[in-house]
PDB file of C-alpha atoms in Angstrom:
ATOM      1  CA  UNK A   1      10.222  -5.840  26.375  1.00 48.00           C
ATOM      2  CA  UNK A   2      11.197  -4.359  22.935  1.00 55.00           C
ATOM      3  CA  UNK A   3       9.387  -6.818  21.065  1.00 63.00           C
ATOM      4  CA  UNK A   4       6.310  -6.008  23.438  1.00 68.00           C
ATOM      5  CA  UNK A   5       6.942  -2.283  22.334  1.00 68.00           C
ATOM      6  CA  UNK A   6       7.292  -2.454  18.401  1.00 64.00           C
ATOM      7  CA  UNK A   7       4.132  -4.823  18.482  1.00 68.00           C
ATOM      8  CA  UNK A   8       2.024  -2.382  20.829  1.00 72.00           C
ATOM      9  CA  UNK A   9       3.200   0.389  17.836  1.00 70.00           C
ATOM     10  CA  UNK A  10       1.844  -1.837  15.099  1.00 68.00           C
ATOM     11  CA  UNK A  11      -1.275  -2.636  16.157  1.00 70.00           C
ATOM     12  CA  UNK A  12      -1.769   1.311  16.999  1.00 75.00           C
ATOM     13  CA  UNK A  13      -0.652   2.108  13.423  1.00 73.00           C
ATOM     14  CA  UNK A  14      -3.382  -1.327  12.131  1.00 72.00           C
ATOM     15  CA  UNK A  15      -6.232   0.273  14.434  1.00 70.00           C
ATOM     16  CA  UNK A  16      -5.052   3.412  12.628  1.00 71.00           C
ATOM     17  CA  UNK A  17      -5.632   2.022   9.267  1.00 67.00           C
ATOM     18  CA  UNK A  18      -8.537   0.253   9.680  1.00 67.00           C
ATOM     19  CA  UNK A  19      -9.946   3.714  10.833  1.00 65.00           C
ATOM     20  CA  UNK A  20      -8.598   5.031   7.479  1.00 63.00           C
ATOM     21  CA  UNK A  21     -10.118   2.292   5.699  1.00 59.00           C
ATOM     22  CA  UNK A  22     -13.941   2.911   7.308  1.00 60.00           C
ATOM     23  CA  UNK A  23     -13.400   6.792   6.808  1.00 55.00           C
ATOM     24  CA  UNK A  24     -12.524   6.640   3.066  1.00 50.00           C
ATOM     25  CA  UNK A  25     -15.825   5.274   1.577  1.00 46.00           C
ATOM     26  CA  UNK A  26     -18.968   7.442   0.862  1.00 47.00           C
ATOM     27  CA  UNK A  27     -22.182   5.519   1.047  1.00 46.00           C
ATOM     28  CA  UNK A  28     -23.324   5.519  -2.771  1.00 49.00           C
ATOM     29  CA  UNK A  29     -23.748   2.673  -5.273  1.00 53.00           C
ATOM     30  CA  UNK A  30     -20.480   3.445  -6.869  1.00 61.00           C
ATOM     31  CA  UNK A  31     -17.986   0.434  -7.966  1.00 73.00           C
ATOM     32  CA  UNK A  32     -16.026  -0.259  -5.276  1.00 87.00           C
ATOM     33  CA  UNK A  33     -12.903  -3.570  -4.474  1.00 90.00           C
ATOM     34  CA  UNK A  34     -11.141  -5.387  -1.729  1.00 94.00           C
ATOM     35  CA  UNK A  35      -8.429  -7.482  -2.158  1.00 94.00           C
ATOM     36  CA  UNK A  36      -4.852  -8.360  -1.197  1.00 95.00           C
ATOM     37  CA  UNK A  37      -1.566  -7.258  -2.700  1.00 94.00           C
ATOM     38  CA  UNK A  38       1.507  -8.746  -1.798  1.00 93.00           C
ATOM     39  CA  UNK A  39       5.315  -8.669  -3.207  1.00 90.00           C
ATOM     40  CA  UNK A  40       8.608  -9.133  -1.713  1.00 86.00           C
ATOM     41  CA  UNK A  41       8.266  -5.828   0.303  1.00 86.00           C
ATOM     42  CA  UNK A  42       5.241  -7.224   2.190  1.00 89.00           C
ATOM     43  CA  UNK A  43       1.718  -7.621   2.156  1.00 93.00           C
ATOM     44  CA  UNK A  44      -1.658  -5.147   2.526  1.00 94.00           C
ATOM     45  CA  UNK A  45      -5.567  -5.123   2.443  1.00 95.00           C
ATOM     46  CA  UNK A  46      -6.371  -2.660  -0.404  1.00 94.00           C
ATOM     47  CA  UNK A  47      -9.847  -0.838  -0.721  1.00 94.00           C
ATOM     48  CA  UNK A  48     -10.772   1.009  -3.916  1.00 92.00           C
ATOM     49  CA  UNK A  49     -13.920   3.453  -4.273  1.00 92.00           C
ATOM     50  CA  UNK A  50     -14.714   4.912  -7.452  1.00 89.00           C
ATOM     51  CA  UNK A  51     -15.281   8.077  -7.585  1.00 89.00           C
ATOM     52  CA  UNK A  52     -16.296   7.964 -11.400  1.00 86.00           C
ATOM     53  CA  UNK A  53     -15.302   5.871 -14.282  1.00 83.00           C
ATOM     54  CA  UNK A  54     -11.733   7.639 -14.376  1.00 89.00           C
ATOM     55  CA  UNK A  55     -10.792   8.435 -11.227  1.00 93.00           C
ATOM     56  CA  UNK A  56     -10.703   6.546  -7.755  1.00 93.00           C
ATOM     57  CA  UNK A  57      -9.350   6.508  -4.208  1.00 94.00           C
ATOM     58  CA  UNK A  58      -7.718   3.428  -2.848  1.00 95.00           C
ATOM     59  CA  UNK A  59      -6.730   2.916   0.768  1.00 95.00           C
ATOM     60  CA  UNK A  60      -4.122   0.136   2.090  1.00 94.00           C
ATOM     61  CA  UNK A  61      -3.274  -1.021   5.352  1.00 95.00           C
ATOM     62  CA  UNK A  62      -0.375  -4.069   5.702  1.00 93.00           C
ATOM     63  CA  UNK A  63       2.619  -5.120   7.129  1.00 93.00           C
ATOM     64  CA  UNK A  64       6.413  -4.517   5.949  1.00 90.00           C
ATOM     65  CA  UNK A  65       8.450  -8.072   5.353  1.00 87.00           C
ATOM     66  CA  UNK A  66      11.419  -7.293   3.838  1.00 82.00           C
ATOM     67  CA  UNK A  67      13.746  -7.752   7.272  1.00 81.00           C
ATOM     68  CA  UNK A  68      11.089 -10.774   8.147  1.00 82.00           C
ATOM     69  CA  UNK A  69      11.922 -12.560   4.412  1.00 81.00           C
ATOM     70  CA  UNK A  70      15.754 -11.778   4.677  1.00 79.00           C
ATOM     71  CA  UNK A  71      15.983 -12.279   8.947  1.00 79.00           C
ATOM     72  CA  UNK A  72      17.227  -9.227   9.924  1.00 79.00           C
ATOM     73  CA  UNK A  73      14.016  -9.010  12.241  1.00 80.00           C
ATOM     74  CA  UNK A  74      11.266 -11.440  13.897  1.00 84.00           C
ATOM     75  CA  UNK A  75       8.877  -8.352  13.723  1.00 87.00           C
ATOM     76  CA  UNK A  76       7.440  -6.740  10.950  1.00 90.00           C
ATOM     77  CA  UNK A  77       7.139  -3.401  10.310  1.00 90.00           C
ATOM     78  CA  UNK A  78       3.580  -1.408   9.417  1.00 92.00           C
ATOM     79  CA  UNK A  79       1.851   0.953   7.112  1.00 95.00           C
ATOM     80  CA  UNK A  80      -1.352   2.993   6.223  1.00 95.00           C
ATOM     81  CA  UNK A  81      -1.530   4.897   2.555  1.00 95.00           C
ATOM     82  CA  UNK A  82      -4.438   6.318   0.518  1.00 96.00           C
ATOM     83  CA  UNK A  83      -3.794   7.457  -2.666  1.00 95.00           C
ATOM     84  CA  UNK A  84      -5.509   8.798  -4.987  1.00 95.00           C
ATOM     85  CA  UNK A  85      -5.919   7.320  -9.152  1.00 96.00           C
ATOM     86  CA  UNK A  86      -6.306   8.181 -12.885  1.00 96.00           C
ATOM     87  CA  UNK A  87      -7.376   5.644 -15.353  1.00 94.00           C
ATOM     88  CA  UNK A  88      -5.345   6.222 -18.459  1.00 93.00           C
ATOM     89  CA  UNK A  89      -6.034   3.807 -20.748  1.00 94.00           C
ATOM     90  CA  UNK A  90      -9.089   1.120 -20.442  1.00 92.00           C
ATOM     91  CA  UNK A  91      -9.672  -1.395 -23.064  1.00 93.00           C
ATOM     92  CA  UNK A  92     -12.382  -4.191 -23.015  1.00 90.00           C
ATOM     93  CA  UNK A  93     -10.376  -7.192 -24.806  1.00 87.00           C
ATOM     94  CA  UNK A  94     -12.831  -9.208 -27.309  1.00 84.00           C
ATOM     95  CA  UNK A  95     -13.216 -12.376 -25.081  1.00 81.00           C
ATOM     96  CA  UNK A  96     -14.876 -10.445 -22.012  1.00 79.00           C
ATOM     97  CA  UNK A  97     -12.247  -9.155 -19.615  1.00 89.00           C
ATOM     98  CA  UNK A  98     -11.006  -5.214 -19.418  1.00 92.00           C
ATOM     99  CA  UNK A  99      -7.625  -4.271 -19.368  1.00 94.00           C
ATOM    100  CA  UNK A 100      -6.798  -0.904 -17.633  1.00 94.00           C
ATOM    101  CA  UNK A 101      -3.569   1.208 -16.703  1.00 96.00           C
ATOM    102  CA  UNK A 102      -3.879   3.314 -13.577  1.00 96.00           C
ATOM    103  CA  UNK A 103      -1.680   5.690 -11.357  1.00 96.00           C
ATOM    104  CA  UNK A 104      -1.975   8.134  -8.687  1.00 96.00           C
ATOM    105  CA  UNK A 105       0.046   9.951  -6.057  1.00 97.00           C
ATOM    106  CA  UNK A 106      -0.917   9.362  -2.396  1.00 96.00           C
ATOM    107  CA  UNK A 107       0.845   9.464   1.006  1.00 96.00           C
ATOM    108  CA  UNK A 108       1.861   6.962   3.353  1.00 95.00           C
ATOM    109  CA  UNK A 109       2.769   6.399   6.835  1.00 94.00           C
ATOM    110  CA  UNK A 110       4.245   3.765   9.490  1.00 93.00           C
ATOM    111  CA  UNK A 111       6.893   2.407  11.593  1.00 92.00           C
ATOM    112  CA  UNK A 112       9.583   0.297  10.368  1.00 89.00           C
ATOM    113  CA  UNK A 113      13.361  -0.337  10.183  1.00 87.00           C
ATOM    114  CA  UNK A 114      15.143   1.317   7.594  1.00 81.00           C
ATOM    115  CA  UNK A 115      18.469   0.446   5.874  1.00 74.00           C
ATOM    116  CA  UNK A 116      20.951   0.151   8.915  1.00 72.00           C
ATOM    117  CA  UNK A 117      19.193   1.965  11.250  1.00 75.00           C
ATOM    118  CA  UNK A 118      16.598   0.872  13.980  1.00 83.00           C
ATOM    119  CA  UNK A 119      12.762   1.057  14.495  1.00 87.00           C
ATOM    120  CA  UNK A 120      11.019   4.597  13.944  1.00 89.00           C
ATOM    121  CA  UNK A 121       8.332   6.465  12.291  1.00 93.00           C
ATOM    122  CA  UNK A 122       8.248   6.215   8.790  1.00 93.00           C
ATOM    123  CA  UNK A 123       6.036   9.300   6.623  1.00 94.00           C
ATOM    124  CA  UNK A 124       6.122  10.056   3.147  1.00 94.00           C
ATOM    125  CA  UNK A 125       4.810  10.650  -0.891  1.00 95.00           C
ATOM    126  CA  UNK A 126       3.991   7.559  -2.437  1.00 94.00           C
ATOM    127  CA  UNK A 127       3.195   6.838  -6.364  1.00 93.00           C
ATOM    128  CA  UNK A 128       1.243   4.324  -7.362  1.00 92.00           C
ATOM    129  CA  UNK A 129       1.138   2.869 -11.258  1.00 95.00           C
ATOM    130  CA  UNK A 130      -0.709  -0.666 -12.076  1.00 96.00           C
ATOM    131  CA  UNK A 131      -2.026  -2.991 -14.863  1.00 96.00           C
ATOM    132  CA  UNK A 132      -5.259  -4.767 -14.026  1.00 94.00           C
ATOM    133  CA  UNK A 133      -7.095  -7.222 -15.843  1.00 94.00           C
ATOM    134  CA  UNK A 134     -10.853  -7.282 -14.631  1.00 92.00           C
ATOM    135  CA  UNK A 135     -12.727 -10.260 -15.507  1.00 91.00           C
ATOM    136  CA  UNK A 136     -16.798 -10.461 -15.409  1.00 86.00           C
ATOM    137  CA  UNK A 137     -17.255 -12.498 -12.320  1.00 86.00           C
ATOM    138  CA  UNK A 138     -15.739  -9.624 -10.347  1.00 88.00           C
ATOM    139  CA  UNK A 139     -12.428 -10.443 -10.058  1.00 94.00           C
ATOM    140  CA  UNK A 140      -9.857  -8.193 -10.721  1.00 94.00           C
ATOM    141  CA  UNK A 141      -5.455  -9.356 -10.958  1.00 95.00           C
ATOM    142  CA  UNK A 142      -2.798  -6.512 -10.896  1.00 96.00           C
ATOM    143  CA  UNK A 143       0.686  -5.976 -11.582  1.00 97.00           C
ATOM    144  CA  UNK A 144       2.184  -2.784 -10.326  1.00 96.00           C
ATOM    145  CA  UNK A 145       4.456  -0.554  -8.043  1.00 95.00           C
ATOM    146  CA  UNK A 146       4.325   1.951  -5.483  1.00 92.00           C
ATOM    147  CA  UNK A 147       7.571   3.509  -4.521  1.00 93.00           C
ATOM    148  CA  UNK A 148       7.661   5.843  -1.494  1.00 92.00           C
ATOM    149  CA  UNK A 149       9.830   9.234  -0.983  1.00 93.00           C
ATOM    150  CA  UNK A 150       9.741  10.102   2.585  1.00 91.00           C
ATOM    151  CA  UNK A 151      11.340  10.253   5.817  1.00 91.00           C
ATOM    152  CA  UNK A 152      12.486   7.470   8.663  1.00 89.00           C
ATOM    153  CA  UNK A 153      12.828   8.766  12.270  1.00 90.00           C
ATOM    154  CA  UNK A 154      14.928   7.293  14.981  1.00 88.00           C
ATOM    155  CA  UNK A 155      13.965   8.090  18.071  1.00 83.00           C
ATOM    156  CA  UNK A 156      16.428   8.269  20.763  1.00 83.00           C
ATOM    157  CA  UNK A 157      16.697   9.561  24.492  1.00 83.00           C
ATOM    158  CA  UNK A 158      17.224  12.814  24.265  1.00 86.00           C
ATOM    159  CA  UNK A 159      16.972  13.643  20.286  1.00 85.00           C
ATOM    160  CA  UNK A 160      15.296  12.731  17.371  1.00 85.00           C
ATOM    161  CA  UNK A 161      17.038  11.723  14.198  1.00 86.00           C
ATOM    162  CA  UNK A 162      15.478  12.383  10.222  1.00 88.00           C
ATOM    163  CA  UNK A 163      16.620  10.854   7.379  1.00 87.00           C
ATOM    164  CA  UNK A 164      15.182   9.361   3.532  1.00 89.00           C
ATOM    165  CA  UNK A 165      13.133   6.324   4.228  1.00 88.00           C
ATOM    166  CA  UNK A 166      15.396   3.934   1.251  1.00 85.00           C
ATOM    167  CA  UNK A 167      13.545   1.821   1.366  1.00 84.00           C
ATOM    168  CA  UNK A 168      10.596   3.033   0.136  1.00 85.00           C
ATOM    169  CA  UNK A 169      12.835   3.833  -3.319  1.00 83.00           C
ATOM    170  CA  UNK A 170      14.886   0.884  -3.243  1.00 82.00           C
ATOM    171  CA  UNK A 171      11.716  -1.640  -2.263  1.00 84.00           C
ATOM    172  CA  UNK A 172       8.846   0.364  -3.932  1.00 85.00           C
ATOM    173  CA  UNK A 173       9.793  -1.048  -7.584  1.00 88.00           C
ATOM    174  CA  UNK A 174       9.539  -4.517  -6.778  1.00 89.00           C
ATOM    175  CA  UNK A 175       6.302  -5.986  -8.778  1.00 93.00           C
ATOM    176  CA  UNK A 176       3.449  -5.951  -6.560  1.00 94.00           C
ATOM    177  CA  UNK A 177       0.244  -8.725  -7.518  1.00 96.00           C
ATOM    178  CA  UNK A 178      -2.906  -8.178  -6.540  1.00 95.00           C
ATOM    179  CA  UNK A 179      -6.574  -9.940  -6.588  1.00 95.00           C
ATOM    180  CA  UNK A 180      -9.448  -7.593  -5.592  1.00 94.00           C
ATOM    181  CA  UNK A 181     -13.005  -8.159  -5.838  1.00 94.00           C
ATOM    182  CA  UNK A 182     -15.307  -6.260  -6.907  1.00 89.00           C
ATOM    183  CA  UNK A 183     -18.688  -5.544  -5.280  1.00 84.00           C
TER     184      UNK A 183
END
């Protein structure tokens, strides 16, 4: 019956996201990417809409697998974040592909396990920084990280409990790589 609960939460908090996801994009002919970006910490679907050709929004949806990968849990946990970027630096290399630095601040929000503690909420400030390497078929690799400051709430019978989500610090700096395409 648990099990049944937590996985009733995460697909509220996907159909959440994917709502995020459609909501984010306006209808222009401005660059936009989908792709996947996975590390250690998990896996998400990442959307990016340029605004203009230093600044863009980026919306991710995907699953937490840190207790999955170490077996502390059968279920993962889930997330929804939109953030939103600055270009710093953008070099075209001689051979074709660009090379380009980004970061942004964003927010995120879910329902995972935290360090020790059981299933709840999970809200909070998230940072993004990456190094992508676009390539002129459309293709797009990425290194990065996106640590998260925010809160973890266990919800009991008759109170509710706050505390730091740790594991958005102590997970958010693993590497993250990415593949998005560009369309």
């Amino acid at each position: 019956m648990c099990s049944k609960y937590l996985i009733n939460k995460l697909l509220i908090i996907i159909a959440a996201a994917v709502l995020l996801l459609s909501g984010t994009a306006r209808i222009n002919a401005q660059p936009k990417s989908m792709g996947l970006v996975q590390s250690l910490n998990g896996i998400s679907i990442s959307y990016e809409h340029y605004l203009d050709t230093d600044c863009f929004i980026q919306a991710d949806t995907g699953l937490i697998l840190t207790d999955v990968f170490f077996g502390r849990s059968n279920v993962p946990g889930g997330y929804a974040g939109f953030s939103w970027n600055f270009i710093f630096f953008s070099k075209e290399l001689k051979y074709g592909p660009i090379l380009r630095i980004h970061a942004g601040p964003g927010i995120v929000a879910g329902y995972s396990i935290d360090n020790k503690r059981d299933w709840g909420p999970i809200f909070g400030l998230s940072g993004n920084i990456a190094l992508e390497c676009e390539y002129e078929r459309g293709v797009t690799l990425s290194i990065g990280a996106s640590p998260v400051i925010g809160s973890h709430f266990l919800i009991m019978k008759d109170s509710v409990n706050m505390g730091m989500y740790k594991r958005g610090l102590t997970y958010g700096f693993i590497p993250e790589l990415g593949i998005k395409f560009n369309f």
